[in-house]
């Protein structure tokens, strides 16, 4: 990519990052603000998890997706627990979520809940990030010791400079999650542009485990354009959902996980 082209595309790339992984609708919104940009159409490139537009082909689908192939710090990864570095100085993340209005979208890649306020935050080593949206993958994108969990939930946050931090929760089959039913009872089976606002407030805390110890590493969006510079926080404790809840998502998205990517020179840390 030439320097000139980078200058033209850079604002678009940042807008894409703000949208977070799986956030096609938010990307569209961001792109709407760039009506005059010649790069507008490139974000319409179709990508999927199957066939000719599956993860191994993402980089071929659009010039802006090149990082999906050439990136050296891609997500997800396989977390090998005996290679994880226990870092004394890291403390568990602080989560400050409060019951909020959320709008549910089927963006063709996943079910996504968009927040309409900026009251929900996480703090990581003194840096605060605000929750933008959360969405789901089946099976999990991250592996732990080579094994997938049944599903994975991504809470996508952004700091004041636009840097992203994704808090990931692994989901395993077990007891029902009652709070989830507020979203699951109204998920659109077909792709929809307009969000459907749920009745009442949704409490994101009820999708979290009690223990917030985590694996930390530097990675990327797990969907095109696979932008790097994303701080990942993968909670070590999974959360149970019922088989029925998992199957309801599976009926719409049989699988929507990017395969694990090479760790390369990176290390995975844990907090204390
Ligand atoms: Zn995701």
PDB file of N, CA and C in Angstrom, residues 11-113:
ATOM      1  N   UNK A  11      -8.527   6.993   7.727  1.00  0.00           N
ATOM      2  CA  UNK A  11      -9.732   7.301   8.515  1.00  0.00           C
ATOM      3  C   UNK A  11     -10.777   6.206   8.415  1.00  0.00           C
ATOM      4  N   UNK A  12     -10.868   5.570   7.255  1.00  0.00           N
ATOM      5  CA  UNK A  12     -11.849   4.492   7.075  1.00  0.00           C
ATOM      6  C   UNK A  12     -11.479   3.306   7.948  1.00  0.00           C
ATOM      7  N   UNK A  13     -10.154   3.019   7.983  1.00  0.00           N
ATOM      8  CA  UNK A  13      -9.706   1.872   8.780  1.00  0.00           C
ATOM      9  C   UNK A  13     -10.049   2.094  10.249  1.00  0.00           C
ATOM     10  N   UNK A  14      -9.833   3.326  10.723  1.00  0.00           N
ATOM     11  CA  UNK A  14     -10.121   3.636  12.126  1.00  0.00           C
ATOM     12  C   UNK A  14     -11.615   3.447  12.388  1.00  0.00           C
ATOM     13  N   UNK A  15     -12.436   3.935  11.457  1.00  0.00           N
ATOM     14  CA  UNK A  15     -13.879   3.787  11.632  1.00  0.00           C
ATOM     15  C   UNK A  15     -14.260   2.316  11.687  1.00  0.00           C
ATOM     16  N   UNK A  16     -13.573   1.504  10.881  1.00  0.00           N
ATOM     17  CA  UNK A  16     -13.864   0.074  10.899  1.00  0.00           C
ATOM     18  C   UNK A  16     -13.524  -0.519  12.248  1.00  0.00           C
ATOM     19  N   UNK A  17     -12.395  -0.056  12.813  1.00  0.00           N
ATOM     20  CA  UNK A  17     -11.962  -0.587  14.108  1.00  0.00           C
ATOM     21  C   UNK A  17     -12.982  -0.256  15.180  1.00  0.00           C
ATOM     22  N   UNK A  18     -13.489   0.996  15.114  1.00  0.00           N
ATOM     23  CA  UNK A  18     -14.462   1.432  16.110  1.00  0.00           C
ATOM     24  C   UNK A  18     -15.661   0.492  16.107  1.00  0.00           C
ATOM     25  N   UNK A  19     -15.990   0.005  14.920  1.00  0.00           N
ATOM     26  CA  UNK A  19     -17.165  -0.842  14.790  1.00  0.00           C
ATOM     27  C   UNK A  19     -16.982  -2.185  15.486  1.00  0.00           C
ATOM     28  N   UNK A  20     -15.756  -2.639  15.576  1.00  0.00           N
ATOM     29  CA  UNK A  20     -15.503  -3.886  16.284  1.00  0.00           C
ATOM     30  C   UNK A  20     -15.797  -5.090  15.431  1.00  0.00           C
ATOM     31  N   UNK A  21     -15.419  -6.264  15.944  1.00  0.00           N
ATOM     32  CA  UNK A  21     -15.598  -7.456  15.142  1.00  0.00           C
ATOM     33  C   UNK A  21     -17.064  -7.828  15.076  1.00  0.00           C
ATOM     34  N   UNK A  22     -17.478  -8.245  13.890  1.00  0.00           N
ATOM     35  CA  UNK A  22     -18.853  -8.684  13.709  1.00  0.00           C
ATOM     36  C   UNK A  22     -19.852  -7.545  13.605  1.00  0.00           C
ATOM     37  N   UNK A  23     -19.348  -6.328  13.480  1.00  0.00           N
ATOM     38  CA  UNK A  23     -20.258  -5.196  13.533  1.00  0.00           C
ATOM     39  C   UNK A  23     -20.501  -4.594  12.167  1.00  0.00           C
ATOM     40  N   UNK A  24     -21.114  -5.362  11.302  1.00  0.00           N
ATOM     41  CA  UNK A  24     -21.371  -4.896   9.940  1.00  0.00           C
ATOM     42  C   UNK A  24     -22.240  -3.644   9.951  1.00  0.00           C
ATOM     43  N   UNK A  25     -23.266  -3.644  10.785  1.00  0.00           N
ATOM     44  CA  UNK A  25     -24.187  -2.508  10.798  1.00  0.00           C
ATOM     45  C   UNK A  25     -23.469  -1.241  11.227  1.00  0.00           C
ATOM     46  N   UNK A  26     -22.651  -1.365  12.281  1.00  0.00           N
ATOM     47  CA  UNK A  26     -21.929  -0.194  12.752  1.00  0.00           C
ATOM     48  C   UNK A  26     -20.952   0.292  11.688  1.00  0.00           C
ATOM     49  N   UNK A  27     -20.353  -0.639  10.937  1.00  0.00           N
ATOM     50  CA  UNK A  27     -19.450  -0.253   9.856  1.00  0.00           C
ATOM     51  C   UNK A  27     -20.236   0.549   8.833  1.00  0.00           C
ATOM     52  N   UNK A  28     -21.414   0.048   8.470  1.00  0.00           N
ATOM     53  CA  UNK A  28     -22.241   0.758   7.500  1.00  0.00           C
ATOM     54  C   UNK A  28     -22.535   2.169   7.974  1.00  0.00           C
ATOM     55  N   UNK A  29     -22.853   2.291   9.262  1.00  0.00           N
ATOM     56  CA  UNK A  29     -23.138   3.603   9.837  1.00  0.00           C
ATOM     57  C   UNK A  29     -21.930   4.511   9.675  1.00  0.00           C
ATOM     58  N   UNK A  30     -20.756   3.946  10.019  1.00  0.00           N
ATOM     59  CA  UNK A  30     -19.530   4.732   9.943  1.00  0.00           C
ATOM     60  C   UNK A  30     -19.281   5.148   8.498  1.00  0.00           C
ATOM     61  N   UNK A  31     -19.521   4.220   7.576  1.00  0.00           N
ATOM     62  CA  UNK A  31     -19.251   4.493   6.173  1.00  0.00           C
ATOM     63  C   UNK A  31     -20.223   5.556   5.645  1.00  0.00           C
ATOM     64  N   UNK A  32     -21.468   5.554   6.174  1.00  0.00           N
ATOM     65  CA  UNK A  32     -22.433   6.570   5.735  1.00  0.00           C
ATOM     66  C   UNK A  32     -21.898   7.968   5.937  1.00  0.00           C
ATOM     67  N   UNK A  33     -21.104   8.119   7.006  1.00  0.00           N
ATOM     68  CA  UNK A  33     -20.554   9.443   7.297  1.00  0.00           C
ATOM     69  C   UNK A  33     -19.449   9.813   6.312  1.00  0.00           C
ATOM     70  N   UNK A  34     -19.022   8.870   5.500  1.00  0.00           N
ATOM     71  CA  UNK A  34     -17.937   9.095   4.553  1.00  0.00           C
ATOM     72  C   UNK A  34     -18.474   9.046   3.124  1.00  0.00           C
ATOM     73  N   UNK A  35     -19.631   9.651   2.930  1.00  0.00           N
ATOM     74  CA  UNK A  35     -20.307   9.555   1.644  1.00  0.00           C
ATOM     75  C   UNK A  35     -19.402   9.854   0.446  1.00  0.00           C
ATOM     76  N   UNK A  36     -18.518  10.820   0.618  1.00  0.00           N
ATOM     77  CA  UNK A  36     -17.699  11.263  -0.507  1.00  0.00           C
ATOM     78  C   UNK A  36     -16.483  10.371  -0.721  1.00  0.00           C
ATOM     79  N   UNK A  37     -16.255   9.443   0.193  1.00  0.00           N
ATOM     80  CA  UNK A  37     -15.040   8.634   0.104  1.00  0.00           C
ATOM     81  C   UNK A  37     -15.113   7.607  -1.023  1.00  0.00           C
ATOM     82  N   UNK A  38     -14.059   7.532  -1.835  1.00  0.00           N
ATOM     83  CA  UNK A  38     -14.037   6.512  -2.874  1.00  0.00           C
ATOM     84  C   UNK A  38     -13.934   5.103  -2.294  1.00  0.00           C
ATOM     85  N   UNK A  39     -13.576   5.025  -1.004  1.00  0.00           N
ATOM     86  CA  UNK A  39     -13.398   3.705  -0.378  1.00  0.00           C
ATOM     87  C   UNK A  39     -14.723   3.125   0.096  1.00  0.00           C
ATOM     88  N   UNK A  40     -15.819   3.895  -0.047  1.00  0.00           N
ATOM     89  CA  UNK A  40     -17.089   3.448   0.519  1.00  0.00           C
ATOM     90  C   UNK A  40     -17.469   2.024   0.099  1.00  0.00           C
ATOM     91  N   UNK A  41     -17.406   1.762  -1.203  1.00  0.00           N
ATOM     92  CA  UNK A  41     -17.917   0.490  -1.705  1.00  0.00           C
ATOM     93  C   UNK A  41     -17.126  -0.715  -1.183  1.00  0.00           C
ATOM     94  N   UNK A  42     -15.849  -0.515  -0.857  1.00  0.00           N
ATOM     95  CA  UNK A  42     -15.033  -1.672  -0.478  1.00  0.00           C
ATOM     96  C   UNK A  42     -15.563  -2.355   0.778  1.00  0.00           C
ATOM     97  N   UNK A  43     -16.255  -1.623   1.638  1.00  0.00           N
ATOM     98  CA  UNK A  43     -16.769  -2.239   2.857  1.00  0.00           C
ATOM     99  C   UNK A  43     -17.963  -3.141   2.600  1.00  0.00           C
ATOM    100  N   UNK A  44     -18.452  -3.119   1.386  1.00  0.00           N
ATOM    101  CA  UNK A  44     -19.588  -3.966   1.047  1.00  0.00           C
ATOM    102  C   UNK A  44     -19.110  -5.353   0.611  1.00  0.00           C
ATOM    103  N   UNK A  45     -17.796  -5.552   0.530  1.00  0.00           N
ATOM    104  CA  UNK A  45     -17.275  -6.855   0.112  1.00  0.00           C
ATOM    105  C   UNK A  45     -17.903  -7.939   0.987  1.00  0.00           C
ATOM    106  N   UNK A  46     -18.445  -8.949   0.336  1.00  0.00           N
ATOM    107  CA  UNK A  46     -19.111 -10.022   1.067  1.00  0.00           C
ATOM    108  C   UNK A  46     -18.075 -10.995   1.617  1.00  0.00           C
ATOM    109  N   UNK A  47     -18.182 -11.304   2.894  1.00  0.00           N
ATOM    110  CA  UNK A  47     -17.325 -12.329   3.495  1.00  0.00           C
ATOM    111  C   UNK A  47     -18.221 -13.215   4.343  1.00  0.00           C
ATOM    112  N   UNK A  48     -17.717 -14.427   4.597  1.00  0.00           N
ATOM    113  CA  UNK A  48     -18.548 -15.375   5.350  1.00  0.00           C
ATOM    114  C   UNK A  48     -17.651 -16.400   6.035  1.00  0.00           C
ATOM    115  N   UNK A  49     -18.264 -17.466   6.487  1.00  0.00           N
ATOM    116  CA  UNK A  49     -17.514 -18.561   7.110  1.00  0.00           C
ATOM    117  C   UNK A  49     -17.574 -19.831   6.266  1.00  0.00           C
ATOM    118  N   UNK A  50     -18.068 -19.694   5.013  1.00  0.00           N
ATOM    119  CA  UNK A  50     -18.265 -20.870   4.141  1.00  0.00           C
ATOM    120  C   UNK A  50     -17.731 -20.630   2.737  1.00  0.00           C
ATOM    121  N   UNK A  51     -17.255 -21.682   2.114  1.00  0.00           N
ATOM    122  CA  UNK A  51     -16.973 -21.676   0.669  1.00  0.00           C
ATOM    123  C   UNK A  51     -15.979 -20.628   0.210  1.00  0.00           C
ATOM    124  N   UNK A  52     -16.292 -19.967  -0.924  1.00  0.00           N
ATOM    125  CA  UNK A  52     -15.361 -19.046  -1.571  1.00  0.00           C
ATOM    126  C   UNK A  52     -15.092 -17.773  -0.789  1.00  0.00           C
ATOM    127  N   UNK A  53     -15.929 -17.475   0.196  1.00  0.00           N
ATOM    128  CA  UNK A  53     -15.726 -16.244   0.974  1.00  0.00           C
ATOM    129  C   UNK A  53     -15.405 -16.563   2.437  1.00  0.00           C
ATOM    130  N   UNK A  54     -14.908 -17.792   2.684  1.00  0.00           N
ATOM    131  CA  UNK A  54     -14.583 -18.243   4.050  1.00  0.00           C
ATOM    132  C   UNK A  54     -13.252 -17.634   4.514  1.00  0.00           C
ATOM    133  N   UNK A  55     -12.918 -17.789   5.812  1.00  0.00           N
ATOM    134  CA  UNK A  55     -11.735 -17.115   6.374  1.00  0.00           C
ATOM    135  C   UNK A  55     -10.442 -17.257   5.554  1.00  0.00           C
ATOM    136  N   UNK A  56     -10.192 -18.412   4.950  1.00  0.00           N
ATOM    137  CA  UNK A  56      -8.936 -18.554   4.201  1.00  0.00           C
ATOM    138  C   UNK A  56      -8.908 -17.686   2.945  1.00  0.00           C
ATOM    139  N   UNK A  57     -10.077 -17.154   2.531  1.00  0.00           N
ATOM    140  CA  UNK A  57     -10.155 -16.306   1.335  1.00  0.00           C
ATOM    141  C   UNK A  57     -10.348 -14.822   1.655  1.00  0.00           C
ATOM    142  N   UNK A  58     -10.501 -14.469   2.938  1.00  0.00           N
ATOM    143  CA  UNK A  58     -10.844 -13.079   3.271  1.00  0.00           C
ATOM    144  C   UNK A  58      -9.895 -12.067   2.620  1.00  0.00           C
ATOM    145  N   UNK A  59      -8.594 -12.342   2.686  1.00  0.00           N
ATOM    146  CA  UNK A  59      -7.619 -11.368   2.160  1.00  0.00           C
ATOM    147  C   UNK A  59      -7.770 -11.152   0.657  1.00  0.00           C
ATOM    148  N   UNK A  60      -8.303 -12.143  -0.062  1.00  0.00           N
ATOM    149  CA  UNK A  60      -8.471 -12.024  -1.520  1.00  0.00           C
ATOM    150  C   UNK A  60      -9.718 -11.217  -1.884  1.00  0.00           C
ATOM    151  N   UNK A  61     -10.608 -11.032  -0.935  1.00  0.00           N
ATOM    152  CA  UNK A  61     -11.915 -10.443  -1.244  1.00  0.00           C
ATOM    153  C   UNK A  61     -11.875  -8.933  -1.370  1.00  0.00           C
ATOM    154  N   UNK A  62     -10.884  -8.329  -0.719  1.00  0.00           N
ATOM    155  CA  UNK A  62     -10.814  -6.871  -0.688  1.00  0.00           C
ATOM    156  C   UNK A  62      -9.408  -6.453  -0.297  1.00  0.00           C
ATOM    157  N   UNK A  63      -8.936  -5.394  -0.959  1.00  0.00           N
ATOM    158  CA  UNK A  63      -7.602  -4.880  -0.651  1.00  0.00           C
ATOM    159  C   UNK A  63      -7.477  -4.487   0.823  1.00  0.00           C
ATOM    160  N   UNK A  64      -8.588  -4.028   1.407  1.00  0.00           N
ATOM    161  CA  UNK A  64      -8.545  -3.598   2.816  1.00  0.00           C
ATOM    162  C   UNK A  64      -8.493  -4.778   3.786  1.00  0.00           C
ATOM    163  N   UNK A  65      -8.661  -5.993   3.277  1.00  0.00           N
ATOM    164  CA  UNK A  65      -8.638  -7.177   4.141  1.00  0.00           C
ATOM    165  C   UNK A  65      -7.262  -7.861   4.158  1.00  0.00           C
ATOM    166  N   UNK A  66      -6.258  -7.230   3.560  1.00  0.00           N
ATOM    167  CA  UNK A  66      -4.927  -7.838   3.430  1.00  0.00           C
ATOM    168  C   UNK A  66      -4.359  -8.304   4.769  1.00  0.00           C
ATOM    169  N   UNK A  67      -4.615  -7.515   5.827  1.00  0.00           N
ATOM    170  CA  UNK A  67      -4.082  -7.859   7.155  1.00  0.00           C
ATOM    171  C   UNK A  67      -4.528  -9.254   7.595  1.00  0.00           C
ATOM    172  N   UNK A  68      -5.692  -9.690   7.119  1.00  0.00           N
ATOM    173  CA  UNK A  68      -6.191 -11.024   7.493  1.00  0.00           C
ATOM    174  C   UNK A  68      -5.170 -12.099   7.116  1.00  0.00           C
ATOM    175  N   UNK A  69      -4.362 -11.818   6.062  1.00  0.00           N
ATOM    176  CA  UNK A  69      -3.376 -12.802   5.614  1.00  0.00           C
ATOM    177  C   UNK A  69      -1.955 -12.476   6.081  1.00  0.00           C
ATOM    178  N   UNK A  70      -1.583 -11.194   6.009  1.00  0.00           N
ATOM    179  CA  UNK A  70      -0.175 -10.832   6.276  1.00  0.00           C
ATOM    180  C   UNK A  70       0.067 -10.400   7.718  1.00  0.00           C
ATOM    181  N   UNK A  71      -0.994 -10.203   8.500  1.00  0.00           N
ATOM    182  CA  UNK A  71      -0.836  -9.759   9.878  1.00  0.00           C
ATOM    183  C   UNK A  71      -0.035 -10.756  10.699  1.00  0.00           C
ATOM    184  N   UNK A  72       0.717 -10.238  11.667  1.00  0.00           N
ATOM    185  CA  UNK A  72       1.550 -11.099  12.526  1.00  0.00           C
ATOM    186  C   UNK A  72       1.006 -11.167  13.951  1.00  0.00           C
ATOM    187  N   UNK A  73      -0.104 -10.490  14.199  1.00  0.00           N
ATOM    188  CA  UNK A  73      -0.687 -10.480  15.549  1.00  0.00           C
ATOM    189  C   UNK A  73      -2.194 -10.649  15.411  1.00  0.00           C
ATOM    190  N   UNK A  74      -2.592 -11.780  14.834  1.00  0.00           N
ATOM    191  CA  UNK A  74      -4.002 -12.016  14.519  1.00  0.00           C
ATOM    192  C   UNK A  74      -4.717 -12.794  15.633  1.00  0.00           C
ATOM    193  N   UNK A  75      -6.019 -12.667  15.627  1.00  0.00           N
ATOM    194  CA  UNK A  75      -6.893 -13.371  16.576  1.00  0.00           C
ATOM    195  C   UNK A  75      -7.921 -14.177  15.787  1.00  0.00           C
ATOM    196  N   UNK A  76      -8.478 -15.244  16.366  1.00  0.00           N
ATOM    197  CA  UNK A  76      -8.197 -15.752  17.718  1.00  0.00           C
ATOM    198  C   UNK A  76      -6.910 -16.593  17.744  1.00  0.00           C
ATOM    199  N   UNK A  77      -6.583 -17.104  18.934  1.00  0.00           N
ATOM    200  CA  UNK A  77      -5.418 -17.974  19.093  1.00  0.00           C
ATOM    201  C   UNK A  77      -5.797 -19.180  19.968  1.00  0.00           C
ATOM    202  N   UNK A  78      -4.917 -20.163  19.928  1.00  0.00           N
ATOM    203  CA  UNK A  78      -5.023 -21.285  20.856  1.00  0.00           C
ATOM    204  C   UNK A  78      -4.197 -20.916  22.086  1.00  0.00           C
ATOM    205  N   UNK A  79      -4.824 -20.858  23.255  1.00  0.00           N
ATOM    206  CA  UNK A  79      -4.117 -20.493  24.490  1.00  0.00           C
ATOM    207  C   UNK A  79      -3.633 -21.771  25.175  1.00  0.00           C
ATOM    208  N   UNK A  80      -2.330 -21.924  25.211  1.00  0.00           N
ATOM    209  CA  UNK A  80      -1.741 -23.100  25.873  1.00  0.00           C
ATOM    210  C   UNK A  80      -1.400 -22.702  27.306  1.00  0.00           C
ATOM    211  N   UNK A  81      -2.140 -23.273  28.261  1.00  0.00           N
ATOM    212  CA  UNK A  81      -2.021 -22.799  29.642  1.00  0.00           C
ATOM    213  C   UNK A  81      -0.622 -22.949  30.221  1.00  0.00           C
ATOM    214  N   UNK A  82       0.117 -23.984  29.801  1.00  0.00           N
ATOM    215  CA  UNK A  82       1.454 -24.117  30.403  1.00  0.00           C
ATOM    216  C   UNK A  82       2.484 -23.180  29.763  1.00  0.00           C
ATOM    217  N   UNK A  83       2.084 -22.449  28.720  1.00  0.00           N
ATOM    218  CA  UNK A  83       2.980 -21.437  28.133  1.00  0.00           C
ATOM    219  C   UNK A  83       2.588 -20.014  28.561  1.00  0.00           C
ATOM    220  N   UNK A  84       1.489 -19.892  29.298  1.00  0.00           N
ATOM    221  CA  UNK A  84       1.004 -18.570  29.705  1.00  0.00           C
ATOM    222  C   UNK A  84       1.914 -18.009  30.788  1.00  0.00           C
ATOM    223  N   UNK A  85       2.209 -16.698  30.680  1.00  0.00           N
ATOM    224  CA  UNK A  85       3.115 -16.067  31.640  1.00  0.00           C
ATOM    225  C   UNK A  85       2.307 -15.394  32.755  1.00  0.00           C
ATOM    226  N   UNK A  86       2.574 -15.818  33.979  1.00  0.00           N
ATOM    227  CA  UNK A  86       1.899 -15.242  35.140  1.00  0.00           C
ATOM    228  C   UNK A  86       2.604 -13.936  35.495  1.00  0.00           C
ATOM    229  N   UNK A  87       1.940 -12.819  35.254  1.00  0.00           N
ATOM    230  CA  UNK A  87       2.588 -11.516  35.453  1.00  0.00           C
ATOM    231  C   UNK A  87       2.112 -10.890  36.764  1.00  0.00           C
ATOM    232  N   UNK A  88       3.050 -10.785  37.727  1.00  0.00           N
ATOM    233  CA  UNK A  88       2.749 -10.268  39.071  1.00  0.00           C
ATOM    234  C   UNK A  88       2.045  -8.923  39.041  1.00  0.00           C
ATOM    235  N   UNK A  89       2.501  -8.059  38.127  1.00  0.00           N
ATOM    236  CA  UNK A  89       2.016  -6.676  38.147  1.00  0.00           C
ATOM    237  C   UNK A  89       0.609  -6.509  37.579  1.00  0.00           C
ATOM    238  N   UNK A  90       0.095  -7.531  36.912  1.00  0.00           N
ATOM    239  CA  UNK A  90      -1.248  -7.398  36.322  1.00  0.00           C
ATOM    240  C   UNK A  90      -2.316  -7.704  37.368  1.00  0.00           C
ATOM    241  N   UNK A  91      -3.315  -6.817  37.456  1.00  0.00           N
ATOM    242  CA  UNK A  91      -4.424  -7.093  38.369  1.00  0.00           C
ATOM    243  C   UNK A  91      -5.678  -7.392  37.534  1.00  0.00           C
ATOM    244  N   UNK A  92      -6.655  -8.117  38.127  1.00  0.00           N
ATOM    245  CA  UNK A  92      -7.863  -8.443  37.355  1.00  0.00           C
ATOM    246  C   UNK A  92      -8.549  -7.174  36.835  1.00  0.00           C
ATOM    247  N   UNK A  93      -9.207  -7.305  35.695  1.00  0.00           N
ATOM    248  CA  UNK A  93      -9.895  -6.148  35.143  1.00  0.00           C
ATOM    249  C   UNK A  93     -11.031  -5.736  36.070  1.00  0.00           C
ATOM    250  N   UNK A  94     -11.324  -4.432  36.007  1.00  0.00           N
ATOM    251  CA  UNK A  94     -12.464  -3.903  36.761  1.00  0.00           C
ATOM    252  C   UNK A  94     -13.601  -3.711  35.757  1.00  0.00           C
ATOM    253  N   UNK A  95     -14.753  -4.311  36.045  1.00  0.00           N
ATOM    254  CA  UNK A  95     -15.901  -4.189  35.142  1.00  0.00           C
ATOM    255  C   UNK A  95     -16.973  -3.349  35.821  1.00  0.00           C
ATOM    256  N   UNK A  96     -17.424  -2.306  35.159  1.00  0.00           N
ATOM    257  CA  UNK A  96     -18.512  -1.468  35.667  1.00  0.00           C
ATOM    258  C   UNK A  96     -19.618  -1.406  34.613  1.00  0.00           C
ATOM    259  N   UNK A  97     -20.455  -2.444  34.615  1.00  0.00           N
ATOM    260  CA  UNK A  97     -21.605  -2.491  33.714  1.00  0.00           C
ATOM    261  C   UNK A  97     -22.848  -2.213  34.549  1.00  0.00           C
ATOM    262  N   UNK A  98     -23.810  -1.535  33.949  1.00  0.00           N
ATOM    263  CA  UNK A  98     -25.085  -1.325  34.632  1.00  0.00           C
ATOM    264  C   UNK A  98     -26.218  -1.640  33.655  1.00  0.00           C
ATOM    265  N   UNK A  99     -27.387  -2.055  34.177  1.00  0.00           N
ATOM    266  CA  UNK A  99     -28.493  -2.423  33.282  1.00  0.00           C
ATOM    267  C   UNK A  99     -28.764  -1.309  32.268  1.00  0.00           C
ATOM    268  N   UNK A 100     -28.869  -1.701  31.004  1.00  0.00           N
ATOM    269  CA  UNK A 100     -28.938  -0.729  29.908  1.00  0.00           C
ATOM    270  C   UNK A 100     -29.912  -1.178  28.831  1.00  0.00           C
ATOM    271  N   UNK A 101     -30.359  -0.205  28.063  1.00  0.00           N
ATOM    272  CA  UNK A 101     -31.154  -0.504  26.864  1.00  0.00           C
ATOM    273  C   UNK A 101     -30.205  -1.050  25.802  1.00  0.00           C
ATOM    274  N   UNK A 102     -30.614  -2.135  25.143  1.00  0.00           N
ATOM    275  CA  UNK A 102     -29.816  -2.648  24.028  1.00  0.00           C
ATOM    276  C   UNK A 102     -30.725  -2.907  22.829  1.00  0.00           C
ATOM    277  N   UNK A 103     -30.123  -2.743  21.631  1.00  0.00           N
ATOM    278  CA  UNK A 103     -30.840  -3.052  20.389  1.00  0.00           C
ATOM    279  C   UNK A 103     -30.188  -4.256  19.745  1.00  0.00           C
ATOM    280  N   UNK A 104     -31.006  -5.195  19.292  1.00  0.00           N
ATOM    281  CA  UNK A 104     -30.493  -6.450  18.755  1.00  0.00           C
ATOM    282  C   UNK A 104     -30.536  -6.433  17.228  1.00  0.00           C
ATOM    283  N   UNK A 105     -29.410  -6.827  16.633  1.00  0.00           N
ATOM    284  CA  UNK A 105     -29.300  -6.861  15.172  1.00  0.00           C
ATOM    285  C   UNK A 105     -28.800  -8.240  14.745  1.00  0.00           C
ATOM    286  N   UNK A 106     -29.381  -8.777  13.679  1.00  0.00           N
ATOM    287  CA  UNK A 106     -28.780  -9.922  12.982  1.00  0.00           C
ATOM    288  C   UNK A 106     -28.060  -9.314  11.790  1.00  0.00           C
ATOM    289  N   UNK A 107     -26.708  -9.245  11.869  1.00  0.00           N
ATOM    290  CA  UNK A 107     -25.967  -8.539  10.807  1.00  0.00           C
ATOM    291  C   UNK A 107     -25.494  -9.490   9.699  1.00  0.00           C
ATOM    292  N   UNK A 108     -26.018 -10.705   9.721  1.00  0.00           N
ATOM    293  CA  UNK A 108     -25.655 -11.662   8.686  1.00  0.00           C
ATOM    294  C   UNK A 108     -24.443 -12.502   9.068  1.00  0.00           C
ATOM    295  N   UNK A 109     -23.706 -12.055  10.097  1.00  0.00           N
ATOM    296  CA  UNK A 109     -22.527 -12.794  10.570  1.00  0.00           C
ATOM    297  C   UNK A 109     -22.734 -13.300  11.998  1.00  0.00           C
ATOM    298  N   UNK A 110     -23.533 -12.566  12.761  1.00  0.00           N
ATOM    299  CA  UNK A 110     -23.789 -12.914  14.155  1.00  0.00           C
ATOM    300  C   UNK A 110     -25.001 -12.139  14.646  1.00  0.00           C
ATOM    301  N   UNK A 111     -25.388 -12.425  15.897  1.00  0.00           N
ATOM    302  CA  UNK A 111     -26.354 -11.584  16.597  1.00  0.00           C
ATOM    303  C   UNK A 111     -25.557 -10.589  17.427  1.00  0.00           C
ATOM    304  N   UNK A 112     -25.891  -9.324  17.291  1.00  0.00           N
ATOM    305  CA  UNK A 112     -25.150  -8.282  18.002  1.00  0.00           C
ATOM    306  C   UNK A 112     -26.101  -7.400  18.789  1.00  0.00           C
ATOM    307  N   UNK A 113     -25.695  -7.070  20.033  1.00  0.00           N
ATOM    308  CA  UNK A 113     -26.471  -6.145  20.865  1.00  0.00           C
ATOM    309  C   UNK A 113     -25.719  -4.821  20.925  1.00  0.00           C
TER     310      UNK A 113
END
